[in-house]
Amino acid sequence: MSLSAKNINEHSTWQEMTLGGEIFEPATSKLVNTGAWRTNTPVLDREKCRQCLLCVPYCPDSSLPVEQGNLAGIDYEHCKGCGICAEVCPFDAITMKEGGQL
């Protein structure tokens, strides 16, 4: 019997887990903090942001959540710090800060 991904923890036995490399349910990456290895960090200047949302489709990690038609901020749990969002922002509302933390 396999556990749901959200129920797997350090006490789960190998018999309860899925076989390596096999994914049996969607959106399991949301459960893992993949932003921990970031070496550069995007910083959003809300004063400069014009809510054009041009940055959103370019983000390879979907780390720019949109709520009610507006950029809600940056999801640092999943952002890898690639800088694409800063590169495509026409208003320079996103800048890159050296280092993995704010």
GROMACS .gro file of N, CA and C in nm:
model
  306
    1MET      N    1   0.084  -0.119   0.000
    1MET     CA    2   0.000   0.000   0.000
    1MET      C    3   0.089   0.125   0.000
    2SER      N    4   0.069   0.215  -0.097
    2SER     CA    5   0.147   0.337  -0.107
    2SER      C    6   0.080   0.450  -0.030
    3LEU      N    7   0.163   0.531   0.033
    3LEU     CA    8   0.114   0.651   0.101
    3LEU      C    9   0.096   0.764   0.002
    4SER      N   10   0.007   0.854   0.033
    4SER     CA   11  -0.002   0.978  -0.043
    4SER      C   12   0.125   1.058  -0.017
    5ALA      N   13   0.175   1.131  -0.115
    5ALA     CA   14   0.301   1.204  -0.101
    5ALA      C   15   0.301   1.296   0.021
    6LYS      N   16   0.188   1.359   0.053
    6LYS     CA   17   0.184   1.451   0.167
    6LYS      C   18   0.195   1.378   0.301
    7ASN      N   19   0.173   1.246   0.300
    7ASN     CA   20   0.180   1.169   0.424
    7ASN      C   21   0.314   1.098   0.445
    8ILE      N   22   0.404   1.108   0.347
    8ILE     CA   23   0.536   1.046   0.361
    8ILE      C   24   0.622   1.134   0.452
    9ASN      N   25   0.684   1.072   0.549
    9ASN     CA   26   0.772   1.146   0.641
    9ASN      C   27   0.888   1.055   0.683
   10GLU      N   28   0.968   1.100   0.777
   10GLU     CA   29   1.086   1.024   0.817
   10GLU      C   30   1.054   0.891   0.884
   11HIS      N   31   0.928   0.868   0.920
   11HIS     CA   32   0.889   0.743   0.984
   11HIS      C   33   0.827   0.644   0.885
   12SER      N   34   0.810   0.683   0.761
   12SER     CA   35   0.751   0.595   0.660
   12SER      C   36   0.850   0.485   0.624
   13THR      N   37   0.798   0.366   0.607
   13THR     CA   38   0.884   0.254   0.567
   13THR      C   39   0.898   0.252   0.416
   14TRP      N   40   0.999   0.183   0.367
   14TRP     CA   41   1.019   0.177   0.222
   14TRP      C   42   0.904   0.106   0.152
   15GLN      N   43   0.836   0.015   0.224
   15GLN     CA   44   0.724  -0.057   0.165
   15GLN      C   45   0.604   0.034   0.138
   16GLU      N   46   0.595   0.143   0.212
   16GLU     CA   47   0.482   0.235   0.197
   16GLU      C   48   0.502   0.337   0.086
   17MET      N   49   0.626   0.354   0.038
   17MET     CA   50   0.657   0.456  -0.063
   17MET      C   51   0.644   0.401  -0.203
   18THR      N   52   0.629   0.493  -0.299
   18THR     CA   53   0.624   0.454  -0.439
   18THR      C   54   0.764   0.415  -0.485
   19LEU      N   55   0.772   0.342  -0.594
   19LEU     CA   56   0.901   0.306  -0.650
   19LEU      C   57   0.974   0.432  -0.696
   20GLY      N   58   1.105   0.432  -0.690
   20GLY     CA   59   1.184   0.549  -0.727
   20GLY      C   60   1.152   0.598  -0.867
   21GLY      N   61   1.135   0.728  -0.880
   21GLY     CA   62   1.111   0.789  -1.010
   21GLY      C   63   0.968   0.781  -1.059
   22GLU      N   64   0.879   0.716  -0.987
   22GLU     CA   65   0.740   0.705  -1.031
   22GLU      C   66   0.653   0.803  -0.953
   23ILE      N   67   0.571   0.875  -1.027
   23ILE     CA   68   0.483   0.975  -0.967
   23ILE      C   69   0.339   0.931  -0.990
   24PHE      N   70   0.265   0.916  -0.881
   24PHE     CA   71   0.129   0.866  -0.891
   24PHE      C   72   0.022   0.972  -0.863
   25GLU      N   73   0.064   1.092  -0.831
   25GLU     CA   74  -0.034   1.198  -0.807
   25GLU      C   75   0.025   1.332  -0.850
   26PRO      N   76  -0.059   1.427  -0.889
   26PRO     CA   77  -0.010   1.555  -0.938
   26PRO      C   78   0.029   1.651  -0.826
   27ALA      N   79   0.108   1.751  -0.861
   27ALA     CA   80   0.142   1.865  -0.775
   27ALA      C   81   0.221   1.829  -0.650
   28THR      N   82   0.295   1.719  -0.653
   28THR     CA   83   0.373   1.682  -0.534
   28THR      C   84   0.494   1.773  -0.514
   29SER      N   85   0.540   1.841  -0.618
   29SER     CA   86   0.655   1.931  -0.602
   29SER      C   87   0.624   2.048  -0.510
   30LYS      N   88   0.497   2.080  -0.493
   30LYS     CA   89   0.459   2.189  -0.402
   30LYS      C   90   0.491   2.154  -0.257
   31LEU      N   91   0.510   2.026  -0.229
   31LEU     CA   92   0.537   1.982  -0.092
   31LEU      C   93   0.685   1.992  -0.055
   32VAL      N   94   0.771   2.024  -0.153
   32VAL     CA   95   0.915   2.025  -0.130
   32VAL      C   96   0.970   2.167  -0.145
   33ASN      N   97   1.047   2.213  -0.047
   33ASN     CA   98   1.110   2.344  -0.054
   33ASN      C   99   1.231   2.334  -0.145
   34THR      N  100   1.212   2.368  -0.272
   34THR     CA  101   1.321   2.360  -0.369
   34THR      C  102   1.396   2.491  -0.382
   35GLY      N  103   1.353   2.595  -0.313
   35GLY     CA  104   1.421   2.724  -0.320
   35GLY      C  105   1.539   2.734  -0.226
   36ALA      N  106   1.565   2.631  -0.150
   36ALA     CA  107   1.670   2.635  -0.048
   36ALA      C  108   1.811   2.646  -0.107
   37TRP      N  109   1.831   2.605  -0.232
   37TRP     CA  110   1.965   2.611  -0.290
   37TRP      C  111   1.987   2.736  -0.375
   38ARG      N  112   1.896   2.830  -0.368
   38ARG     CA  113   1.905   2.954  -0.446
   38ARG      C  114   2.031   3.032  -0.409
   39THR      N  115   2.104   3.084  -0.510
   39THR     CA  116   2.223   3.166  -0.483
   39THR      C  117   2.197   3.315  -0.506
   40ASN      N  118   2.094   3.347  -0.583
   40ASN     CA  119   2.050   3.485  -0.602
   40ASN      C  120   1.901   3.491  -0.573
   41THR      N  121   1.855   3.604  -0.525
   41THR     CA  122   1.717   3.616  -0.481
   41THR      C  123   1.648   3.733  -0.550
   42PRO      N  124   1.532   3.710  -0.614
   42PRO     CA  125   1.458   3.821  -0.672
   42PRO      C  126   1.387   3.901  -0.563
   43VAL      N  127   1.388   4.033  -0.581
   43VAL     CA  128   1.321   4.121  -0.485
   43VAL      C  129   1.220   4.204  -0.564
   44LEU      N  130   1.096   4.202  -0.521
   44LEU     CA  131   0.988   4.275  -0.587
   44LEU      C  132   0.970   4.412  -0.524
   45ASP      N  133   0.976   4.516  -0.607
   45ASP     CA  134   0.948   4.653  -0.563
   45ASP      C  135   0.804   4.683  -0.602
   46ARG      N  136   0.714   4.674  -0.507
   46ARG     CA  137   0.571   4.691  -0.536
   46ARG      C  138   0.536   4.831  -0.587
   47GLU      N  139   0.618   4.930  -0.555
   47GLU     CA  140   0.596   5.067  -0.604
   47GLU      C  141   0.617   5.075  -0.755
   48LYS      N  142   0.713   4.999  -0.806
   48LYS     CA  143   0.744   5.001  -0.949
   48LYS      C  144   0.657   4.905  -1.030
   49CYS      N  145   0.604   4.803  -0.966
   49CYS     CA  146   0.526   4.701  -1.036
   49CYS      C  147   0.396   4.761  -1.090
   50ARG      N  148   0.371   4.739  -1.220
   50ARG     CA  149   0.249   4.790  -1.284
   50ARG      C  150   0.147   4.680  -1.308
   51GLN      N  151   0.170   4.563  -1.251
   51GLN     CA  152   0.079   4.448  -1.262
   51GLN      C  153   0.054   4.407  -1.407
   52CYS      N  154   0.155   4.420  -1.491
   52CYS     CA  155   0.142   4.377  -1.631
   52CYS      C  156   0.147   4.225  -1.642
   53LEU      N  157   0.205   4.160  -1.542
   53LEU     CA  158   0.215   4.014  -1.532
   53LEU      C  159   0.298   3.951  -1.644
   54LEU      N  160   0.382   4.027  -1.710
   54LEU     CA  161   0.468   3.972  -1.814
   54LEU      C  162   0.569   3.873  -1.757
   55CYS      N  163   0.604   3.888  -1.632
   55CYS     CA  164   0.701   3.799  -1.568
   55CYS      C  165   0.645   3.659  -1.543
   56VAL      N  166   0.516   3.651  -1.519
   56VAL     CA  167   0.453   3.525  -1.474
   56VAL      C  168   0.475   3.408  -1.570
   57PRO      N  169   0.446   3.421  -1.699
   57PRO     CA  170   0.463   3.304  -1.786
   57PRO      C  171   0.609   3.264  -1.810
   58TYR      N  172   0.702   3.354  -1.781
   58TYR     CA  173   0.843   3.322  -1.801
   58TYR      C  174   0.904   3.242  -1.686
   59CYS      N  175   0.844   3.247  -1.569
   59CYS     CA  176   0.900   3.179  -1.453
   59CYS      C  177   0.893   3.027  -1.472
   60PRO      N  178   1.010   2.959  -1.477
   60PRO     CA  179   1.008   2.815  -1.500
   60PRO      C  180   0.960   2.733  -1.380
   61ASP      N  181   0.948   2.797  -1.263
   61ASP     CA  182   0.906   2.726  -1.143
   61ASP      C  183   0.770   2.768  -1.092
   62SER      N  184   0.698   2.849  -1.168
   62SER     CA  185   0.567   2.900  -1.125
   62SER      C  186   0.576   2.964  -0.987
   63SER      N  187   0.681   3.041  -0.965
   63SER     CA  188   0.705   3.104  -0.835
   63SER      C  189   0.653   3.247  -0.827
   64LEU      N  190   0.572   3.286  -0.924
   64LEU     CA  191   0.511   3.419  -0.922
   64LEU      C  192   0.360   3.402  -0.919
   65PRO      N  193   0.304   3.379  -0.801
   65PRO     CA  194   0.159   3.353  -0.790
   65PRO      C  195   0.076   3.478  -0.822
   66VAL      N  196  -0.035   3.454  -0.888
   66VAL     CA  197  -0.129   3.561  -0.922
   66VAL      C  198  -0.258   3.537  -0.844
   67GLU      N  199  -0.303   3.641  -0.778
   67GLU     CA  200  -0.429   3.634  -0.703
   67GLU      C  201  -0.517   3.750  -0.745
   68GLN      N  202  -0.636   3.722  -0.787
   68GLN     CA  203  -0.733   3.821  -0.830
   68GLN      C  204  -0.674   3.915  -0.936
   69GLY      N  205  -0.599   3.858  -1.030
   69GLY     CA  206  -0.544   3.934  -1.141
   69GLY      C  207  -0.421   4.017  -1.110
   70ASN      N  208  -0.365   4.001  -0.991
   70ASN     CA  209  -0.246   4.078  -0.953
   70ASN      C  210  -0.134   3.985  -0.906
   71LEU      N  211  -0.010   4.029  -0.927
   71LEU     CA  212   0.105   3.955  -0.878
   71LEU      C  213   0.102   3.959  -0.726
   72ALA      N  214   0.097   3.843  -0.665
   72ALA     CA  215   0.083   3.835  -0.519
   72ALA      C  216   0.217   3.841  -0.447
   73GLY      N  217   0.327   3.833  -0.520
   73GLY     CA  218   0.459   3.834  -0.459
   73GLY      C  219   0.545   3.727  -0.523
   74ILE      N  220   0.643   3.679  -0.449
   74ILE     CA  221   0.734   3.577  -0.499
   74ILE      C  222   0.731   3.458  -0.402
   75ASP      N  223   0.713   3.341  -0.456
   75ASP     CA  224   0.711   3.218  -0.376
   75ASP      C  225   0.855   3.172  -0.357
   76TYR      N  226   0.915   3.212  -0.246
   76TYR     CA  227   1.056   3.180  -0.219
   76TYR      C  228   1.078   3.034  -0.181
   77GLU      N  229   0.972   2.962  -0.150
   77GLU     CA  230   0.984   2.819  -0.122
   77GLU      C  231   1.025   2.740  -0.247
   78HIS      N  232   0.990   2.794  -0.365
   78HIS     CA  233   1.015   2.722  -0.489
   78HIS      C  234   1.104   2.798  -0.587
   79CYS      N  235   1.125   2.926  -0.568
   79CYS     CA  236   1.208   3.007  -0.658
   79CYS      C  237   1.353   2.960  -0.652
   80LYS      N  238   1.412   2.940  -0.770
   80LYS     CA  239   1.552   2.896  -0.779
   80LYS      C  240   1.648   3.012  -0.800
   81GLY      N  241   1.595   3.135  -0.817
   81GLY     CA  242   1.681   3.251  -0.832
   81GLY      C  243   1.745   3.264  -0.969
   82CYS      N  244   1.679   3.216  -1.073
   82CYS     CA  245   1.737   3.219  -1.207
   82CYS      C  246   1.745   3.360  -1.264
   83GLY      N  247   1.657   3.451  -1.221
   83GLY     CA  248   1.663   3.589  -1.266
   83GLY      C  249   1.586   3.620  -1.392
   84ILE      N  250   1.517   3.522  -1.448
   84ILE     CA  251   1.440   3.546  -1.570
   84ILE      C  252   1.333   3.652  -1.546
   85CYS      N  253   1.268   3.649  -1.432
   85CYS     CA  254   1.162   3.746  -1.403
   85CYS      C  255   1.217   3.889  -1.404
   86ALA      N  256   1.335   3.909  -1.346
   86ALA     CA  257   1.397   4.041  -1.344
   86ALA      C  258   1.436   4.085  -1.484
   87GLU      N  259   1.479   3.989  -1.563
   87GLU     CA  260   1.523   4.020  -1.700
   87GLU      C  261   1.408   4.066  -1.788
   88VAL      N  262   1.290   4.006  -1.772
   88VAL     CA  263   1.177   4.038  -1.860
   88VAL      C  264   1.089   4.151  -1.809
   89CYS      N  265   1.107   4.196  -1.685
   89CYS     CA  266   1.023   4.302  -1.630
   89CYS      C  267   1.055   4.436  -1.698
   90PRO      N  268   0.959   4.495  -1.770
   90PRO     CA  269   0.986   4.621  -1.840
   90PRO      C  270   0.993   4.742  -1.748
   91PHE      N  271   0.956   4.726  -1.623
   91PHE     CA  272   0.952   4.839  -1.529
   91PHE      C  273   1.061   4.829  -1.421
   92ASP      N  274   1.150   4.731  -1.433
   92ASP     CA  275   1.256   4.710  -1.334
   92ASP      C  276   1.200   4.696  -1.192
   93ALA      N  277   1.083   4.632  -1.183
   93ALA     CA  278   1.019   4.612  -1.053
   93ALA      C  279   1.078   4.492  -0.979
   94ILE      N  280   1.149   4.407  -1.052
   94ILE     CA  281   1.213   4.291  -0.991
   94ILE      C  282   1.363   4.303  -1.013
   95THR      N  283   1.438   4.302  -0.905
   95THR     CA  284   1.582   4.307  -0.913
   95THR      C  285   1.638   4.185  -0.843
   96MET      N  286   1.759   4.149  -0.878
   96MET     CA  287   1.822   4.032  -0.818
   96MET      C  288   1.921   4.076  -0.711
   97LYS      N  289   1.909   4.012  -0.595
   97LYS     CA  290   1.999   4.036  -0.483
   97LYS      C  291   2.089   3.915  -0.470
   98GLU      N  292   2.218   3.940  -0.453
   98GLU     CA  293   2.311   3.829  -0.436
   98GLU      C  294   2.286   3.761  -0.303
   99GLY      N  295   2.285   3.631  -0.305
   99GLY     CA  296   2.259   3.553  -0.185
   99GLY      C  297   2.124   3.486  -0.192
  100GLY      N  298   2.110   3.379  -0.118
  100GLY     CA  299   1.989   3.299  -0.122
  100GLY      C  300   1.878   3.344  -0.030
  101GLN      N  301   1.905   3.439   0.058
  101GLN     CA  302   1.804   3.485   0.153
  101GLN      C  303   1.775   3.633   0.134
  102LEU      N  304   1.660   3.674   0.179
  102LEU     CA  305   1.625   3.818   0.176
  102LEU      C  306   1.695   3.894   0.285
   0.00000   0.00000   0.00000
